[in-house]
């Protein structure tokens, strides 16, 4: 209920109702396939942004108005994530956001997963909602931002980070591969009301082979 109220406050009753309908449909029926990508974070993974005029910062509540310039999650969702300790990363050109992404640790919320979330190993984080400002697309900001985030995470002791891309999203595929990720699994999640089933196909050279167990999946 609090999510619905926040949506009403942020975007109005009509938008909240539309969002509610989409959510209900997702609860009733889901059939999605994603490619999962992994990247090991090492000393040479990161990329500095100094000298480029760009600045990588961690987003906080005072930066929520910047979401209006990005095709990403609503301010209500972002505020809730920040309260839960999810990290928001922004690449800024002056005061303008050119790229935004989020990293989850400990668990990653996911419809179709057991109890609605994938439990992550202690040295693994999950990258989600990577977006470039539409006015700045085609300038290579995405890979620069992701490599800068990777460097920060490595300094803090993270060994791996993962992300997923819906099958057929070639632009997102290119972005994560250019940033240094490699595909390691294909995951299909099917759900119809209370019934669910998950299939995972692992690449032979993939490292994060704990994924099928975390998803209670079949091969």
PDB file of N, CA and C in Angstrom, residues 98-175:
ATOM      1  N   UNK A  98      24.482  12.081 -16.677  1.00  0.00           N
ATOM      2  CA  UNK A  98      24.611  11.469 -17.999  1.00  0.00           C
ATOM      3  C   UNK A  98      24.445   9.955 -17.935  1.00  0.00           C
ATOM      4  N   UNK A  99      24.566   9.385 -16.730  1.00  0.00           N
ATOM      5  CA  UNK A  99      24.415   7.935 -16.582  1.00  0.00           C
ATOM      6  C   UNK A  99      24.015   7.639 -15.156  1.00  0.00           C
ATOM      7  N   UNK A 100      23.208   6.573 -14.991  1.00  0.00           N
ATOM      8  CA  UNK A 100      22.742   6.167 -13.669  1.00  0.00           C
ATOM      9  C   UNK A 100      22.681   4.651 -13.598  1.00  0.00           C
ATOM     10  N   UNK A 101      23.029   4.089 -12.434  1.00  0.00           N
ATOM     11  CA  UNK A 101      22.863   2.657 -12.215  1.00  0.00           C
ATOM     12  C   UNK A 101      22.778   2.384 -10.720  1.00  0.00           C
ATOM     13  N   UNK A 102      22.387   1.162 -10.374  1.00  0.00           N
ATOM     14  CA  UNK A 102      22.215   0.746  -8.974  1.00  0.00           C
ATOM     15  C   UNK A 102      22.979  -0.542  -8.737  1.00  0.00           C
ATOM     16  N   UNK A 103      23.518  -0.701  -7.520  1.00  0.00           N
ATOM     17  CA  UNK A 103      24.150  -1.974  -7.162  1.00  0.00           C
ATOM     18  C   UNK A 103      23.543  -2.500  -5.868  1.00  0.00           C
ATOM     19  N   UNK A 104      23.182  -3.789  -5.903  1.00  0.00           N
ATOM     20  CA  UNK A 104      22.587  -4.484  -4.762  1.00  0.00           C
ATOM     21  C   UNK A 104      23.623  -5.426  -4.158  1.00  0.00           C
ATOM     22  N   UNK A 105      23.674  -5.483  -2.855  1.00  0.00           N
ATOM     23  CA  UNK A 105      24.496  -6.465  -2.157  1.00  0.00           C
ATOM     24  C   UNK A 105      23.601  -7.287  -1.241  1.00  0.00           C
ATOM     25  N   UNK A 106      24.064  -8.462  -0.884  1.00  0.00           N
ATOM     26  CA  UNK A 106      23.346  -9.424  -0.023  1.00  0.00           C
ATOM     27  C   UNK A 106      22.189 -10.094  -0.739  1.00  0.00           C
ATOM     28  N   UNK A 107      21.327  -9.316  -1.401  1.00  0.00           N
ATOM     29  CA  UNK A 107      20.226  -9.932  -2.135  1.00  0.00           C
ATOM     30  C   UNK A 107      19.796  -9.005  -3.264  1.00  0.00           C
ATOM     31  N   UNK A 108      19.172  -9.616  -4.278  1.00  0.00           N
ATOM     32  CA  UNK A 108      18.661  -8.874  -5.419  1.00  0.00           C
ATOM     33  C   UNK A 108      17.188  -9.227  -5.601  1.00  0.00           C
ATOM     34  N   UNK A 109      16.266  -8.271  -5.394  1.00  0.00           N
ATOM     35  CA  UNK A 109      14.846  -8.565  -5.594  1.00  0.00           C
ATOM     36  C   UNK A 109      14.584  -9.057  -7.022  1.00  0.00           C
ATOM     37  N   UNK A 110      13.824 -10.134  -7.133  1.00  0.00           N
ATOM     38  CA  UNK A 110      13.547 -10.680  -8.472  1.00  0.00           C
ATOM     39  C   UNK A 110      12.261 -11.495  -8.439  1.00  0.00           C
ATOM     40  N   UNK A 111      11.294 -11.083  -9.232  1.00  0.00           N
ATOM     41  CA  UNK A 111      10.063 -11.830  -9.331  1.00  0.00           C
ATOM     42  C   UNK A 111      10.350 -13.209  -9.926  1.00  0.00           C
ATOM     43  N   UNK A 112       9.826 -14.232  -9.309  1.00  0.00           N
ATOM     44  CA  UNK A 112      10.048 -15.583  -9.781  1.00  0.00           C
ATOM     45  C   UNK A 112      11.122 -16.304  -9.008  1.00  0.00           C
ATOM     46  N   UNK A 113      11.972 -15.566  -8.278  1.00  0.00           N
ATOM     47  CA  UNK A 113      12.980 -16.193  -7.440  1.00  0.00           C
ATOM     48  C   UNK A 113      12.348 -16.639  -6.121  1.00  0.00           C
ATOM     49  N   UNK A 114      12.968 -17.589  -5.423  1.00  0.00           N
ATOM     50  CA  UNK A 114      12.425 -18.014  -4.130  1.00  0.00           C
ATOM     51  C   UNK A 114      12.292 -16.821  -3.178  1.00  0.00           C
ATOM     52  N   UNK A 115      11.138 -16.679  -2.585  1.00  0.00           N
ATOM     53  CA  UNK A 115      10.862 -15.585  -1.654  1.00  0.00           C
ATOM     54  C   UNK A 115      11.079 -14.210  -2.295  1.00  0.00           C
ATOM     55  N   UNK A 116      11.088 -14.168  -3.627  1.00  0.00           N
ATOM     56  CA  UNK A 116      11.144 -12.897  -4.331  1.00  0.00           C
ATOM     57  C   UNK A 116      12.504 -12.244  -4.414  1.00  0.00           C
ATOM     58  N   UNK A 117      13.580 -12.989  -4.122  1.00  0.00           N
ATOM     59  CA  UNK A 117      14.911 -12.388  -4.167  1.00  0.00           C
ATOM     60  C   UNK A 117      15.972 -13.458  -4.381  1.00  0.00           C
ATOM     61  N   UNK A 118      17.065 -13.065  -5.022  1.00  0.00           N
ATOM     62  CA  UNK A 118      18.240 -13.921  -5.164  1.00  0.00           C
ATOM     63  C   UNK A 118      19.223 -13.535  -4.066  1.00  0.00           C
ATOM     64  N   UNK A 119      19.603 -14.487  -3.234  1.00  0.00           N
ATOM     65  CA  UNK A 119      20.597 -14.238  -2.184  1.00  0.00           C
ATOM     66  C   UNK A 119      21.981 -14.278  -2.826  1.00  0.00           C
ATOM     67  N   UNK A 120      22.755 -13.205  -2.634  1.00  0.00           N
ATOM     68  CA  UNK A 120      24.064 -13.073  -3.257  1.00  0.00           C
ATOM     69  C   UNK A 120      25.174 -13.469  -2.293  1.00  0.00           C
ATOM     70  N   UNK A 121      26.249 -14.090  -2.793  1.00  0.00           N
ATOM     71  CA  UNK A 121      27.415 -14.359  -1.947  1.00  0.00           C
ATOM     72  C   UNK A 121      28.002 -13.043  -1.415  1.00  0.00           C
ATOM     73  N   UNK A 122      28.769 -13.093  -0.330  1.00  0.00           N
ATOM     74  CA  UNK A 122      29.272 -11.864   0.306  1.00  0.00           C
ATOM     75  C   UNK A 122      30.151 -11.005  -0.588  1.00  0.00           C
ATOM     76  N   UNK A 123      30.858 -11.613  -1.545  1.00  0.00           N
ATOM     77  CA  UNK A 123      31.789 -10.844  -2.383  1.00  0.00           C
ATOM     78  C   UNK A 123      31.233 -10.564  -3.774  1.00  0.00           C
ATOM     79  N   UNK A 124      29.900 -10.655  -3.919  1.00  0.00           N
ATOM     80  CA  UNK A 124      29.240 -10.442  -5.212  1.00  0.00           C
ATOM     81  C   UNK A 124      28.200  -9.336  -5.067  1.00  0.00           C
ATOM     82  N   UNK A 125      28.133  -8.428  -6.032  1.00  0.00           N
ATOM     83  CA  UNK A 125      27.055  -7.439  -6.073  1.00  0.00           C
ATOM     84  C   UNK A 125      26.345  -7.558  -7.415  1.00  0.00           C
ATOM     85  N   UNK A 126      25.136  -7.027  -7.462  1.00  0.00           N
ATOM     86  CA  UNK A 126      24.322  -7.109  -8.682  1.00  0.00           C
ATOM     87  C   UNK A 126      24.064  -5.702  -9.210  1.00  0.00           C
ATOM     88  N   UNK A 127      24.321  -5.522 -10.489  1.00  0.00           N
ATOM     89  CA  UNK A 127      24.109  -4.254 -11.186  1.00  0.00           C
ATOM     90  C   UNK A 127      22.735  -4.254 -11.832  1.00  0.00           C
ATOM     91  N   UNK A 128      21.971  -3.189 -11.631  1.00  0.00           N
ATOM     92  CA  UNK A 128      20.612  -3.122 -12.171  1.00  0.00           C
ATOM     93  C   UNK A 128      20.296  -1.699 -12.639  1.00  0.00           C
ATOM     94  N   UNK A 129      19.375  -1.596 -13.589  1.00  0.00           N
ATOM     95  CA  UNK A 129      18.842  -0.309 -14.052  1.00  0.00           C
ATOM     96  C   UNK A 129      19.934   0.640 -14.521  1.00  0.00           C
ATOM     97  N   UNK A 130      20.789   0.153 -15.424  1.00  0.00           N
ATOM     98  CA  UNK A 130      21.818   1.001 -16.025  1.00  0.00           C
ATOM     99  C   UNK A 130      21.199   1.784 -17.173  1.00  0.00           C
ATOM    100  N   UNK A 131      21.234   3.120 -17.095  1.00  0.00           N
ATOM    101  CA  UNK A 131      20.621   3.943 -18.138  1.00  0.00           C
ATOM    102  C   UNK A 131      21.500   5.153 -18.442  1.00  0.00           C
ATOM    103  N   UNK A 132      21.479   5.553 -19.710  1.00  0.00           N
ATOM    104  CA  UNK A 132      22.163   6.760 -20.147  1.00  0.00           C
ATOM    105  C   UNK A 132      21.121   7.835 -20.428  1.00  0.00           C
ATOM    106  N   UNK A 133      21.445   9.062 -20.082  1.00  0.00           N
ATOM    107  CA  UNK A 133      20.573  10.189 -20.396  1.00  0.00           C
ATOM    108  C   UNK A 133      20.316  10.199 -21.908  1.00  0.00           C
ATOM    109  N   UNK A 134      19.046  10.168 -22.352  1.00  0.00           N
ATOM    110  CA  UNK A 134      18.759  10.124 -23.799  1.00  0.00           C
ATOM    111  C   UNK A 134      19.451  11.235 -24.580  1.00  0.00           C
ATOM    112  N   UNK A 135      19.649  12.391 -23.958  1.00  0.00           N
ATOM    113  CA  UNK A 135      20.296  13.504 -24.653  1.00  0.00           C
ATOM    114  C   UNK A 135      21.792  13.285 -24.841  1.00  0.00           C
ATOM    115  N   UNK A 136      22.354  12.259 -24.152  1.00  0.00           N
ATOM    116  CA  UNK A 136      23.796  12.049 -24.214  1.00  0.00           C
ATOM    117  C   UNK A 136      24.169  10.669 -24.740  1.00  0.00           C
ATOM    118  N   UNK A 137      23.203   9.976 -25.335  1.00  0.00           N
ATOM    119  CA  UNK A 137      23.497   8.644 -25.869  1.00  0.00           C
ATOM    120  C   UNK A 137      24.420   8.724 -27.077  1.00  0.00           C
ATOM    121  N   UNK A 138      25.196   7.654 -27.251  1.00  0.00           N
ATOM    122  CA  UNK A 138      26.115   7.598 -28.375  1.00  0.00           C
ATOM    123  C   UNK A 138      27.459   8.239 -28.096  1.00  0.00           C
ATOM    124  N   UNK A 139      27.670   8.704 -26.858  1.00  0.00           N
ATOM    125  CA  UNK A 139      28.926   9.376 -26.513  1.00  0.00           C
ATOM    126  C   UNK A 139      29.865   8.499 -25.695  1.00  0.00           C
ATOM    127  N   UNK A 140      29.483   7.254 -25.460  1.00  0.00           N
ATOM    128  CA  UNK A 140      30.354   6.330 -24.749  1.00  0.00           C
ATOM    129  C   UNK A 140      30.384   6.502 -23.241  1.00  0.00           C
ATOM    130  N   UNK A 141      29.385   7.195 -22.684  1.00  0.00           N
ATOM    131  CA  UNK A 141      29.391   7.430 -21.243  1.00  0.00           C
ATOM    132  C   UNK A 141      29.100   6.155 -20.443  1.00  0.00           C
ATOM    133  N   UNK A 142      28.294   5.256 -20.993  1.00  0.00           N
ATOM    134  CA  UNK A 142      27.912   4.057 -20.257  1.00  0.00           C
ATOM    135  C   UNK A 142      29.099   3.213 -19.824  1.00  0.00           C
ATOM    136  N   UNK A 143      29.944   2.747 -20.754  1.00  0.00           N
ATOM    137  CA  UNK A 143      31.101   1.950 -20.357  1.00  0.00           C
ATOM    138  C   UNK A 143      32.034   2.692 -19.411  1.00  0.00           C
ATOM    139  N   UNK A 144      32.233   3.999 -19.643  1.00  0.00           N
ATOM    140  CA  UNK A 144      33.088   4.790 -18.752  1.00  0.00           C
ATOM    141  C   UNK A 144      32.543   4.750 -17.327  1.00  0.00           C
ATOM    142  N   UNK A 145      31.228   4.961 -17.196  1.00  0.00           N
ATOM    143  CA  UNK A 145      30.610   4.967 -15.874  1.00  0.00           C
ATOM    144  C   UNK A 145      30.717   3.598 -15.207  1.00  0.00           C
ATOM    145  N   UNK A 146      30.410   2.533 -15.946  1.00  0.00           N
ATOM    146  CA  UNK A 146      30.441   1.200 -15.358  1.00  0.00           C
ATOM    147  C   UNK A 146      31.848   0.808 -14.926  1.00  0.00           C
ATOM    148  N   UNK A 147      32.842   1.151 -15.713  1.00  0.00           N
ATOM    149  CA  UNK A 147      34.212   0.829 -15.328  1.00  0.00           C
ATOM    150  C   UNK A 147      34.655   1.631 -14.112  1.00  0.00           C
ATOM    151  N   UNK A 148      34.161   2.863 -13.991  1.00  0.00           N
ATOM    152  CA  UNK A 148      34.478   3.670 -12.809  1.00  0.00           C
ATOM    153  C   UNK A 148      33.820   3.070 -11.565  1.00  0.00           C
ATOM    154  N   UNK A 149      32.568   2.631 -11.679  1.00  0.00           N
ATOM    155  CA  UNK A 149      31.897   1.974 -10.557  1.00  0.00           C
ATOM    156  C   UNK A 149      32.634   0.691 -10.186  1.00  0.00           C
ATOM    157  N   UNK A 150      33.045  -0.073 -11.199  1.00  0.00           N
ATOM    158  CA  UNK A 150      33.770  -1.320 -10.947  1.00  0.00           C
ATOM    159  C   UNK A 150      35.037  -1.057 -10.142  1.00  0.00           C
ATOM    160  N   UNK A 151      35.736   0.016 -10.469  1.00  0.00           N
ATOM    161  CA  UNK A 151      36.941   0.351  -9.727  1.00  0.00           C
ATOM    162  C   UNK A 151      36.650   0.646  -8.266  1.00  0.00           C
ATOM    163  N   UNK A 152      35.578   1.387  -7.999  1.00  0.00           N
ATOM    164  CA  UNK A 152      35.194   1.694  -6.626  1.00  0.00           C
ATOM    165  C   UNK A 152      34.870   0.399  -5.859  1.00  0.00           C
ATOM    166  N   UNK A 153      34.090  -0.477  -6.499  1.00  0.00           N
ATOM    167  CA  UNK A 153      33.690  -1.717  -5.841  1.00  0.00           C
ATOM    168  C   UNK A 153      34.901  -2.598  -5.539  1.00  0.00           C
ATOM    169  N   UNK A 154      35.837  -2.663  -6.474  1.00  0.00           N
ATOM    170  CA  UNK A 154      37.042  -3.464  -6.257  1.00  0.00           C
ATOM    171  C   UNK A 154      37.824  -2.946  -5.059  1.00  0.00           C
ATOM    172  N   UNK A 155      37.946  -1.642  -4.941  1.00  0.00           N
ATOM    173  CA  UNK A 155      38.670  -1.047  -3.811  1.00  0.00           C
ATOM    174  C   UNK A 155      38.033  -1.425  -2.477  1.00  0.00           C
ATOM    175  N   UNK A 156      36.731  -1.695  -2.486  1.00  0.00           N
ATOM    176  CA  UNK A 156      36.010  -2.040  -1.266  1.00  0.00           C
ATOM    177  C   UNK A 156      36.004  -3.543  -0.981  1.00  0.00           C
ATOM    178  N   UNK A 157      36.583  -4.331  -1.896  1.00  0.00           N
ATOM    179  CA  UNK A 157      36.688  -5.760  -1.655  1.00  0.00           C
ATOM    180  C   UNK A 157      35.732  -6.641  -2.437  1.00  0.00           C
ATOM    181  N   UNK A 158      34.918  -6.067  -3.305  1.00  0.00           N
ATOM    182  CA  UNK A 158      34.022  -6.880  -4.134  1.00  0.00           C
ATOM    183  C   UNK A 158      34.836  -7.634  -5.178  1.00  0.00           C
ATOM    184  N   UNK A 159      34.579  -8.921  -5.338  1.00  0.00           N
ATOM    185  CA  UNK A 159      35.326  -9.739  -6.304  1.00  0.00           C
ATOM    186  C   UNK A 159      34.597  -9.889  -7.630  1.00  0.00           C
ATOM    187  N   UNK A 160      33.268  -9.928  -7.578  1.00  0.00           N
ATOM    188  CA  UNK A 160      32.489 -10.129  -8.796  1.00  0.00           C
ATOM    189  C   UNK A 160      31.286  -9.198  -8.772  1.00  0.00           C
ATOM    190  N   UNK A 161      30.857  -8.759  -9.973  1.00  0.00           N
ATOM    191  CA  UNK A 161      29.537  -8.168 -10.066  1.00  0.00           C
ATOM    192  C   UNK A 161      28.838  -8.769 -11.271  1.00  0.00           C
ATOM    193  N   UNK A 162      27.523  -8.867 -11.144  1.00  0.00           N
ATOM    194  CA  UNK A 162      26.683  -9.524 -12.143  1.00  0.00           C
ATOM    195  C   UNK A 162      25.630  -8.544 -12.634  1.00  0.00           C
ATOM    196  N   UNK A 163      25.106  -8.825 -13.818  1.00  0.00           N
ATOM    197  CA  UNK A 163      23.950  -8.094 -14.319  1.00  0.00           C
ATOM    198  C   UNK A 163      23.204  -8.996 -15.280  1.00  0.00           C
ATOM    199  N   UNK A 164      22.007  -8.597 -15.655  1.00  0.00           N
ATOM    200  CA  UNK A 164      21.218  -9.379 -16.601  1.00  0.00           C
ATOM    201  C   UNK A 164      20.616  -8.456 -17.641  1.00  0.00           C
ATOM    202  N   UNK A 165      20.422  -8.999 -18.837  1.00  0.00           N
ATOM    203  CA  UNK A 165      19.861  -8.242 -19.958  1.00  0.00           C
ATOM    204  C   UNK A 165      18.783  -9.102 -20.609  1.00  0.00           C
ATOM    205  N   UNK A 166      17.617  -8.524 -20.821  1.00  0.00           N
ATOM    206  CA  UNK A 166      16.542  -9.272 -21.460  1.00  0.00           C
ATOM    207  C   UNK A 166      16.964  -9.687 -22.862  1.00  0.00           C
ATOM    208  N   UNK A 167      16.727 -10.929 -23.197  1.00  0.00           N
ATOM    209  CA  UNK A 167      17.129 -11.447 -24.507  1.00  0.00           C
ATOM    210  C   UNK A 167      16.502 -10.595 -25.614  1.00  0.00           C
ATOM    211  N   UNK A 168      17.331 -10.156 -26.543  1.00  0.00           N
ATOM    212  CA  UNK A 168      16.879  -9.310 -27.641  1.00  0.00           C
ATOM    213  C   UNK A 168      17.245  -7.851 -27.488  1.00  0.00           C
ATOM    214  N   UNK A 169      17.697  -7.444 -26.287  1.00  0.00           N
ATOM    215  CA  UNK A 169      18.093  -6.055 -26.059  1.00  0.00           C
ATOM    216  C   UNK A 169      19.562  -5.898 -26.460  1.00  0.00           C
ATOM    217  N   UNK A 170      19.798  -5.687 -27.729  1.00  0.00           N
ATOM    218  CA  UNK A 170      21.160  -5.677 -28.253  1.00  0.00           C
ATOM    219  C   UNK A 170      21.958  -4.479 -27.751  1.00  0.00           C
ATOM    220  N   UNK A 171      21.300  -3.339 -27.577  1.00  0.00           N
ATOM    221  CA  UNK A 171      22.014  -2.158 -27.096  1.00  0.00           C
ATOM    222  C   UNK A 171      22.582  -2.403 -25.702  1.00  0.00           C
ATOM    223  N   UNK A 172      21.779  -3.001 -24.820  1.00  0.00           N
ATOM    224  CA  UNK A 172      22.255  -3.296 -23.473  1.00  0.00           C
ATOM    225  C   UNK A 172      23.350  -4.359 -23.497  1.00  0.00           C
ATOM    226  N   UNK A 173      23.209  -5.355 -24.378  1.00  0.00           N
ATOM    227  CA  UNK A 173      24.263  -6.359 -24.548  1.00  0.00           C
ATOM    228  C   UNK A 173      25.591  -5.701 -24.888  1.00  0.00           C
ATOM    229  N   UNK A 174      25.556  -4.799 -25.852  1.00  0.00           N
ATOM    230  CA  UNK A 174      26.788  -4.134 -26.279  1.00  0.00           C
ATOM    231  C   UNK A 174      27.401  -3.323 -25.144  1.00  0.00           C
ATOM    232  N   UNK A 175      26.543  -2.656 -24.369  1.00  0.00           N
ATOM    233  CA  UNK A 175      27.035  -1.826 -23.273  1.00  0.00           C
ATOM    234  C   UNK A 175      27.799  -2.653 -22.257  1.00  0.00           C
TER     235      UNK A 175
END
